[in-house]
Backbone as a chain_set.jsonl record, in Angstrom:
{"seq": "XXXXXXXXXXXXXXXXXXXXXXXXXXXXXXXXXXXXXXXXXXXXXXXXXXXXXXXXXXXXXXXXXXXXXXXXXXXXXXXXXXXXXXXXXXXXXXXXXXXXXXXXXXXXXXXXXXXXXXXXXXXXXXXXXXXXXXXXXXXXXXXX", "coords": {"N": [[0.264, -1.031, -0.021], [0.862, 2.518, -0.27], [1.749, 5.001, 0.801], [0.513, 7.646, 2.16], [-0.039, 11.442, 2.294], [-1.474, 14.335, 4.467], [-2.237, 17.205, 3.043], [-2.006, 20.479, 3.44], [-3.095, 23.807, 3.324], [-2.849, 26.81, 4.266], [-3.797, 30.362, 4.202], [-3.778, 33.544, 3.612], [-4.293, 35.617, 0.681], [-3.444, 37.488, -0.95], [-5.712, 40.824, -1.518], [-5.576, 41.659, -4.245], [-5.001, 39.287, -5.604], [-4.732, 37.717, -9.313], [-7.376, 37.166, -11.441], [-6.769, 35.084, -12.294], [-5.48, 32.634, -11.378], [-6.851, 32.451, -9.328], [-8.892, 30.966, -9.897], [-7.943, 28.706, -11.051], [-7.049, 28.198, -8.535], [-9.795, 28.106, -7.912], [-10.668, 26.239, -9.476], [-8.663, 23.987, -8.796], [-9.797, 22.938, -6.923], [-12.549, 21.776, -6.888], [-14.263, 23.795, -7.324], [-15.119, 24.858, -9.684], [-15.501, 24.342, -12.873], [-14.409, 23.964, -15.164], [-11.662, 23.731, -17.007], [-9.356, 25.416, -16.319], [-7.254, 28.51, -19.321], [-5.149, 28.499, -18.44], [-4.356, 26.599, -17.667], [-2.603, 23.987, -18.421], [-2.897, 21.138, -19.63], [-1.296, 18.77, -19.295], [0.898, 19.885, -17.585], [-0.315, 19.775, -15.493], [-2.134, 17.443, -15.015], [-4.25, 16.488, -14.082], [-6.99, 18.073, -11.496], [-5.839, 18.812, -7.808], [-6.761, 19.661, -5.633], [-9.243, 18.565, -4.228], [-11.525, 17.868, -1.969], [-12.099, 14.73, -0.887], [-15.371, 13.431, -1.302], [-15.835, 10.915, 0.216], [-17.29, 9.494, 3.042], [-15.371, 7.245, 4.715], [-13.158, 9.292, 4.422], [-9.119, 8.936, 6.297], [-9.247, 11.11, 8.06], [-10.119, 14.146, 10.752], [-13.125, 14.946, 11.234], [-12.889, 15.217, 8.127], [-12.171, 16.184, 4.278], [-11.867, 18.906, 2.603], [-12.467, 22.266, 2.003], [-11.393, 25.51, 1.318], [-12.178, 29.029, -0.399], [-12.326, 32.634, 0.494], [-13.592, 35.204, 0.458], [-12.324, 37.669, 2.484], [-12.591, 40.138, 5.038], [-9.848, 41.338, 6.504], [-8.623, 42.694, 9.639], [-8.048, 46.252, 8.752], [-8.377, 45.689, 5.871], [-9.156, 44.249, 2.419], [-9.286, 40.453, 1.505], [-8.291, 37.042, 1.084], [-9.885, 34.677, 1.901], [-7.185, 31.145, 2.52], [-7.841, 27.724, 2.579], [-7.153, 24.628, 2.931], [-7.242, 21.22, 3.403], [-6.725, 18.194, 2.472], [-6.338, 14.606, 1.047], [-3.686, 13.082, -0.196], [-2.088, 10.958, -2.964], [1.714, 8.853, -2.092], [2.567, 9.132, -5.214], [2.221, 11.717, -6.298], [3.266, 13.861, -4.624], [4.908, 15.828, -5.41], [3.771, 18.014, -6.707], [2.754, 19.295, -4.917], [4.273, 21.155, -5.14], [3.557, 23.189, -7.46], [0.956, 24.286, -6.137], [2.066, 25.622, -4.572], [3.839, 27.097, -5.318], [2.486, 28.954, -7.079], [0.998, 30.388, -4.965], [2.381, 31.703, -3.378], [3.497, 34.105, -4.607], [1.789, 35.679, -4.786], [0.594, 35.624, -1.272], [-0.39, 37.546, 0.908], [0.622, 38.298, 4.042], [3.949, 37.527, 4.999], [4.939, 33.712, 6.3], [3.533, 31.688, 8.237], [2.213, 29.418, 5.922], [0.765, 25.607, 5.961], [1.432, 22.603, 5.589], [2.477, 19.673, 5.233], [2.809, 15.938, 6.077], [3.325, 12.526, 6.567], [1.164, 9.979, 6.52], [1.474, 8.225, 8.554], [2.776, 9.632, 10.569], [4.321, 11.185, 13.185], [6.071, 13.653, 13.329], [5.094, 16.946, 11.131], [5.596, 18.763, 8.046], [6.875, 22.453, 7.544], [5.409, 24.568, 5.915], [6.893, 28.432, 4.554], [6.38, 30.962, 3.664], [7.029, 33.555, 2.056], [8.088, 36.565, 0.688], [7.922, 36.389, -1.997], [7.443, 33.72, -2.251], [8.587, 29.882, -0.995], [9.579, 28.146, 1.729], [10.758, 24.957, 3.236], [10.059, 23.404, 5.571], [11.328, 21.437, 8.34], [10.84, 17.612, 8.327], [10.79, 16.256, 5.328], [12.323, 18.063, 4.104], [13.257, 17.907, 1.374], [11.372, 17.146, -0.087], [10.863, 17.67, -2.384], [12.804, 17.111, -4.22], [12.544, 13.876, -4.57]], "CA": [[0.228, 0.213, 0.506], [1.813, 3.359, -0.361], [1.486, 6.408, 1.796], [-0.637, 8.415, 1.879], [0.711, 12.415, 2.884], [-2.354, 15.066, 3.922], [-1.825, 18.176, 2.359], [-2.454, 21.22, 4.223], [-3.14, 24.695, 2.379], [-3.927, 27.517, 4.813], [-2.686, 30.895, 3.85], [-4.496, 34.866, 2.814], [-4.036, 36.259, -0.132], [-4.331, 40.067, -1.64], [-7.366, 41.262, -2.297], [-5.409, 42.199, -5.758], [-4.745, 38.468, -6.565], [-5.026, 38.707, -10.36], [-8.334, 36.375, -11.208], [-6.936, 33.898, -13.407], [-4.946, 32.607, -9.631], [-8.043, 32.778, -8.398], [-9.459, 30.719, -11.834], [-7.144, 28.66, -10.92], [-6.941, 27.042, -7.367], [-11.22, 27.094, -8.056], [-10.726, 24.793, -10.604], [-8.201, 22.472, -8.057], [-10.342, 22.888, -5.946], [-14.226, 21.059, -7.53], [-14.913, 24.919, -7.439], [-14.76, 25.278, -10.674], [-15.838, 22.577, -13.484], [-13.393, 23.799, -16.743], [-9.92, 24.542, -17.05], [-8.613, 27.22, -16.704], [-6.785, 28.376, -20.196], [-3.491, 28.914, -17.767], [-3.116, 24.882, -16.427], [-1.646, 22.994, -19.479], [-3.06, 19.322, -19.368], [-0.322, 18.265, -19.84], [1.228, 20.924, -16.349], [-1.441, 19.399, -13.827], [-3.468, 16.52, -15.423], [-5.762, 17.171, -11.821], [-6.965, 19.272, -9.967], [-4.997, 18.607, -6.202], [-7.11, 20.131, -4.512], [-10.726, 18.797, -4.849], [-11.1, 17.02, -1.191], [-12.694, 13.283, -0.95], [-16.414, 13.459, -0.039], [-16.557, 9.477, 0.735], [-16.989, 9.709, 4.354], [-13.771, 6.845, 4.911], [-11.202, 9.576, 5.038], [-9.389, 9.391, 7.813], [-9.44, 13.41, 8.467], [-10.973, 13.516, 11.715], [-13.343, 16.365, 10.234], [-13.127, 15.122, 6.025], [-11.223, 16.704, 3.657], [-11.918, 20.418, 3.609], [-11.365, 23.58, 0.399], [-12.002, 26.547, 1.195], [-11.674, 30.024, -0.465], [-13.9, 33.505, 0.694], [-13.092, 36.945, 0.035], [-13.016, 37.999, 3.451], [-12.375, 41.413, 5.513], [-8.836, 40.861, 7.48], [-8.123, 43.822, 10.21], [-8.787, 47.239, 7.423], [-8.356, 45.084, 3.505], [-9.394, 42.902, 1.994], [-8.223, 39.8, 1.649], [-9.289, 36.048, 0.383], [-9.041, 33.627, 2.686], [-7.604, 30.23, 1.744], [-7.732, 27.115, 3.38], [-7.131, 23.319, 2.333], [-7.091, 19.906, 3.836], [-7.168, 16.824, 1.795], [-5.023, 13.258, 1.313], [-2.878, 13.134, -1.671], [-1.29, 9.706, -2.721], [2.698, 9.371, -2.268], [2.84, 9.885, -6.059], [1.927, 12.847, -6.487], [3.828, 15.069, -3.906], [6.071, 16.741, -6.036], [2.697, 18.607, -7.431], [3.378, 20.323, -4.132], [5.308, 23.246, -5.982], [2.6, 24.236, -8.009], [-0.1, 24.92, -5.707], [2.847, 26.749, -3.561], [5.224, 28.667, -7.192], [1.174, 30.107, -7.331], [0.772, 30.875, -4.304], [3.793, 32.365, -2.827], [4.306, 35.747, -4.668], [0.03, 35.859, -3.545], [0.091, 35.873, -0.094], [-0.779, 38.885, 2.159], [1.925, 38.894, 4.792], [4.94, 36.458, 5.622], [4.511, 32.942, 7.828], [3.407, 29.652, 7.557], [1.241, 28.684, 5.078], [0.45, 24.904, 6.092], [2.303, 21.412, 5.621], [2.065, 17.508, 4.751], [2.883, 14.749, 6.853], [2.369, 10.842, 6.041], [-0.029, 9.01, 7.765], [0.948, 7.681, 10.534], [4.193, 10.439, 11.251], [3.134, 12.882, 13.694], [6.537, 15.273, 12.688], [4.884, 17.077, 10.147], [7.119, 20.079, 6.758], [5.7, 23.459, 6.819], [5.828, 25.495, 4.201], [6.623, 29.479, 5.369], [6.114, 32.143, 2.65], [8.35, 35.066, 2.792], [8.742, 37.926, -0.023], [6.868, 36.267, -2.998], [7.987, 32.246, -2.933], [7.974, 29.673, 0.317], [10.41, 27.329, 1.658], [9.942, 23.676, 3.423], [11.466, 22.729, 6.592], [10.696, 19.537, 8.655], [11.486, 15.686, 8.263], [10.748, 16.05, 4.033], [12.274, 19.608, 3.831], [13.682, 17.798, 0.399], [10.345, 16.608, -1.614], [10.612, 17.891, -3.834], [14.016, 16.742, -5.057], [12.383, 12.9, -4.391]], "C": [[0.496, 1.47, 0.024], [0.672, 4.642, -0.347], [0.79, 7.652, 0.827], [-0.505, 10.217, 2.174], [-1.137, 13.798, 2.942], [-1.676, 16.712, 4.104], [-2.242, 19.493, 3.35], [-2.058, 22.763, 4.042], [-3.241, 26.077, 3.152], [-3.099, 29.811, 4.65], [-3.877, 32.705, 3.884], [-3.686, 34.979, 1.693], [-4.317, 37.474, -0.414], [-5.333, 40.429, -2.125], [-6.981, 41.207, -4.364], [-5.248, 41.208, -6.773], [-5.601, 38.192, -7.864], [-6.505, 36.837, -10.19], [-8.41, 34.965, -12.017], [-5.791, 32.909, -12.132], [-6.158, 31.922, -9.132], [-8.489, 31.017, -9.075], [-8.546, 29.907, -11.337], [-7.042, 27.268, -9.825], [-9.016, 27.208, -7.661], [-11.511, 26.213, -8.402], [-10.178, 23.472, -9.902], [-8.915, 22.399, -7.445], [-12.094, 22.614, -6.104], [-14.301, 21.888, -7.193], [-15.747, 24.894, -8.8], [-14.764, 23.916, -12.606], [-15.247, 23.037, -14.933], [-12.176, 24.297, -16.207], [-9.699, 25.229, -17.736], [-7.137, 27.412, -17.695], [-5.079, 28.466, -19.368], [-3.298, 27.587, -17.38], [-3.831, 24.335, -17.76], [-2.321, 21.753, -18.893], [-1.756, 18.892, -19.632], [1.153, 19.212, -17.889], [0.314, 20.261, -15.9], [-2.62, 18.104, -14.917], [-4.545, 15.909, -14.752], [-5.955, 17.5, -11.522], [-6.557, 18.732, -8.565], [-5.52, 18.838, -5.84], [-8.787, 19.933, -4.044], [-11.283, 17.129, -3.324], [-12.616, 16.013, -1.755], [-14.109, 13.931, -0.299], [-16.717, 12.381, 0.603], [-15.642, 9.956, 2.315], [-15.618, 8.848, 5.189], [-13.003, 7.141, 5.057], [-10.913, 9.952, 6.819], [-8.457, 10.987, 8.41], [-10.312, 13.218, 9.71], [-11.309, 15.252, 11.108], [-14.094, 16.062, 8.999], [-11.805, 15.976, 6.368], [-12.248, 17.873, 3.889], [-11.611, 21.004, 1.913], [-12.27, 24.156, 1.088], [-11.749, 27.986, 0.719], [-12.744, 31.494, -0.712], [-13.099, 34.612, 0.608], [-13.384, 37.673, 1.338], [-12.172, 39.617, 4.241], [-10.841, 41.059, 6.505], [-8.258, 42.677, 8.252], [-8.984, 45.598, 9.203], [-8.5, 46.738, 6.128], [-9.38, 43.684, 3.942], [-9.37, 42.149, 1.393], [-8.783, 38.242, 0.872], [-8.002, 34.977, 0.856], [-8.393, 31.925, 2.265], [-7.229, 28.729, 2.514], [-9.144, 25.378, 2.229], [-6.55, 22.346, 3.444], [-7.541, 18.765, 2.737], [-5.482, 15.527, 1.197], [-4.864, 13.592, -0.192], [-1.868, 11.378, -1.067], [0.067, 10.41, -2.492], [3.145, 10.357, -3.619], [2.378, 10.938, -6.922], [2.466, 14.284, -5.504], [4.335, 15.838, -4.392], [5.051, 17.79, -6.321], [2.582, 19.174, -6.043], [3.525, 21.768, -4.625], [5.032, 23.189, -6.625], [2.158, 25.136, -7.276], [1.274, 26.261, -4.633], [3.437, 28.233, -4.503], [2.886, 29.159, -7.192], [0.135, 30.641, -6.306], [1.048, 32.306, -3.184], [3.683, 34.055, -3.343], [2.677, 36.246, -4.941], [0.275, 36.816, -2.059], [0.354, 37.271, 0.978], [0.636, 39.178, 2.392], [2.352, 37.103, 5.07], [4.721, 35.685, 6.211], [4.504, 31.87, 7.414], [2.302, 29.517, 6.669], [1.205, 26.558, 4.359], [1.304, 24.091, 5.739], [1.939, 20.217, 4.839], [3.064, 17.195, 6.505], [2.555, 13.651, 6.205], [1.584, 10.659, 6.547], [0.073, 8.877, 8.176], [2.531, 7.958, 10.314], [3.051, 11.3, 11.431], [3.734, 14.068, 14.066], [6.113, 15.79, 11.274], [5.648, 18.231, 8.322], [6.197, 20.716, 6.909], [6.047, 24.172, 6.077], [5.678, 27.179, 4.559], [6.718, 29.774, 4.233], [6.955, 33.647, 3.274], [8.521, 35.42, 1.154], [8.968, 36.833, -1.594], [7.672, 34.782, -3.231], [8.093, 31.895, -0.743], [10.073, 28.862, 0.212], [9.741, 25.911, 2.564], [10.599, 23.823, 5.074], [10.309, 21.686, 7.521], [11.723, 18.385, 8.162], [11.92, 15.96, 6.662], [11.033, 17.0, 4.283], [12.479, 19.583, 2.134], [12.535, 17.014, -0.398], [10.726, 16.763, -2.55], [11.677, 17.619, -5.376], [13.776, 14.157, -4.731], [11.528, 11.759, -5.441]], "O": [[-0.516, 1.312, -0.659], [-0.355, 5.038, -0.897], [0.652, 8.166, -0.283], [-1.698, 10.338, 2.455], [-1.782, 14.088, 1.935], [-0.93, 17.194, 4.957], [-3.065, 19.121, 4.187], [-0.962, 23.14, 4.455], [-3.978, 26.769, 2.45], [-2.003, 30.195, 5.059], [-4.961, 32.486, 4.423], [-2.538, 34.535, 1.655], [-5.23, 38.256, -0.149], [-5.707, 40.245, -3.284], [-7.691, 40.903, -5.322], [-5.247, 41.382, -7.992], [-6.826, 38.311, -7.835], [-6.547, 35.92, -9.369], [-9.306, 34.168, -12.295], [-5.101, 32.338, -12.975], [-6.183, 30.834, -8.558], [-8.229, 30.017, -8.405], [-7.811, 30.761, -10.842], [-6.988, 26.053, -10.013], [-9.55, 26.105, -7.545], [-12.34, 25.401, -7.992], [-10.645, 22.343, -10.048], [-8.865, 21.234, -7.052], [-12.848, 23.289, -5.404], [-14.575, 21.625, -6.022], [-16.977, 24.915, -8.818], [-14.048, 23.012, -13.038], [-15.677, 22.399, -15.895], [-11.857, 25.03, -15.27], [-9.711, 25.618, -18.904], [-6.092, 26.862, -17.348], [-4.024, 28.477, -20.002], [-2.253, 27.271, -16.811], [-5.017, 24.252, -18.08], [-2.224, 21.473, -17.698], [-1.567, 18.746, -20.839], [2.162, 18.624, -17.501], [-0.039, 20.411, -17.069], [-3.769, 18.293, -15.315], [-5.41, 15.057, -14.957], [-5.184, 17.782, -10.604], [-7.416, 17.906, -8.257], [-5.319, 18.248, -4.778], [-9.476, 20.858, -3.614], [-11.363, 15.923, -3.559], [-13.581, 16.252, -2.481], [-14.182, 14.631, 0.712], [-17.602, 12.407, 1.458], [-14.532, 10.361, 2.662], [-14.932, 9.417, 6.038], [-12.037, 6.529, 5.512], [-11.468, 10.496, 7.774], [-7.449, 11.471, 8.925], [-11.128, 12.298, 9.771], [-10.596, 16.197, 10.769], [-15.254, 16.347, 8.704], [-11.053, 16.3, 7.288], [-13.094, 17.986, 4.776], [-10.931, 20.524, 1.006], [-13.394, 23.798, 1.441], [-10.923, 28.476, 1.488], [-13.599, 31.614, -1.589], [-11.875, 34.647, 0.74], [-14.461, 38.257, 1.464], [-11.11, 39.998, 3.749], [-11.116, 40.269, 7.407], [-7.7, 43.573, 7.618], [-10.184, 45.86, 9.124], [-8.386, 47.582, 5.24], [-9.868, 42.906, 4.762], [-9.412, 42.554, 0.231], [-9.714, 38.357, 0.075], [-6.83, 34.635, 0.697], [-9.229, 31.321, 1.591], [-6.136, 28.738, 3.081], [-10.209, 25.127, 1.666], [-5.616, 22.614, 4.2], [-8.688, 18.633, 2.311], [-4.265, 15.66, 1.072], [-5.589, 14.131, -1.028], [-1.393, 10.889, -0.042], [0.22, 11.631, -2.525], [3.661, 11.474, -3.617], [2.217, 10.88, -8.142], [2.102, 15.446, -5.685], [4.313, 16.906, -3.781], [5.622, 18.862, -6.119], [1.802, 20.081, -6.331], [3.072, 22.906, -4.505], [5.976, 23.034, -7.4], [2.465, 26.328, -7.313], [1.116, 27.417, -4.239], [3.464, 29.463, -4.452], [2.725, 30.3, -7.623], [-0.99, 31.107, -6.483], [0.454, 33.221, -2.615], [3.775, 35.019, -2.582], [2.555, 37.395, -5.364], [0.201, 38.02, -1.812], [1.344, 37.658, 1.598], [1.49, 39.777, 1.739], [1.708, 36.067, 5.235], [4.123, 36.122, 7.195], [5.134, 31.223, 6.578], [1.242, 29.58, 7.293], [1.416, 26.135, 3.222], [2.331, 24.693, 5.427], [1.128, 20.068, 3.925], [3.595, 17.818, 7.425], [1.656, 13.634, 5.365], [1.206, 11.559, 7.297], [-0.786, 9.031, 9.045], [3.374, 7.11, 10.02], [2.038, 11.775, 10.918], [3.23, 15.05, 14.613], [6.609, 15.256, 10.282], [6.423, 17.488, 7.719], [5.031, 20.375, 6.713], [7.185, 24.297, 5.625], [4.534, 27.52, 4.859], [7.176, 28.895, 3.504], [7.246, 34.306, 4.273], [9.054, 34.589, 0.419], [10.066, 36.626, -2.11], [8.416, 34.633, -4.2], [7.922, 32.626, 0.233], [11.049, 28.91, -0.536], [8.525, 25.735, 2.628], [11.629, 24.416, 5.398], [9.124, 21.368, 7.423], [12.895, 18.35, 7.786], [13.127, 15.949, 6.422], [10.112, 17.508, 4.922], [12.159, 20.552, 1.444], [12.864, 16.279, -1.329], [10.921, 16.021, -3.512], [11.58, 17.752, -6.596], [14.716, 13.361, -4.737], [11.401, 10.582, -5.101]]}, "num_chains": 1, "name": "protein.A"}
């Protein structure tokens, strides 16, 4: 049996995040049926952030994906929260999501984590200056 990973993406995106980025997120989350023109089938053959509605998920509370326009302090932002399971054969595709988000993150800092289903310690995403770092047990996941 292959390893599954709990994937969590959580951040605020700037209010002026391009509509093409928001549409790409909506497609990945299953909130938009048609593939955006900016997402090639070769680069991403399937949505990555669509929650599994199956009640047999092993995540307490189930899988979840939400993108909401909201107020934060004195400004508007896009709030993103996603928690899904991925099989290990697509783990490296997290890079495409992190690269999509990083230039539009409202404030630097924590952006989520991933961890193998049976592991206690996660690897953490940190956003800063339009890019991201991954720290923790699998910080080298991009080279696997």
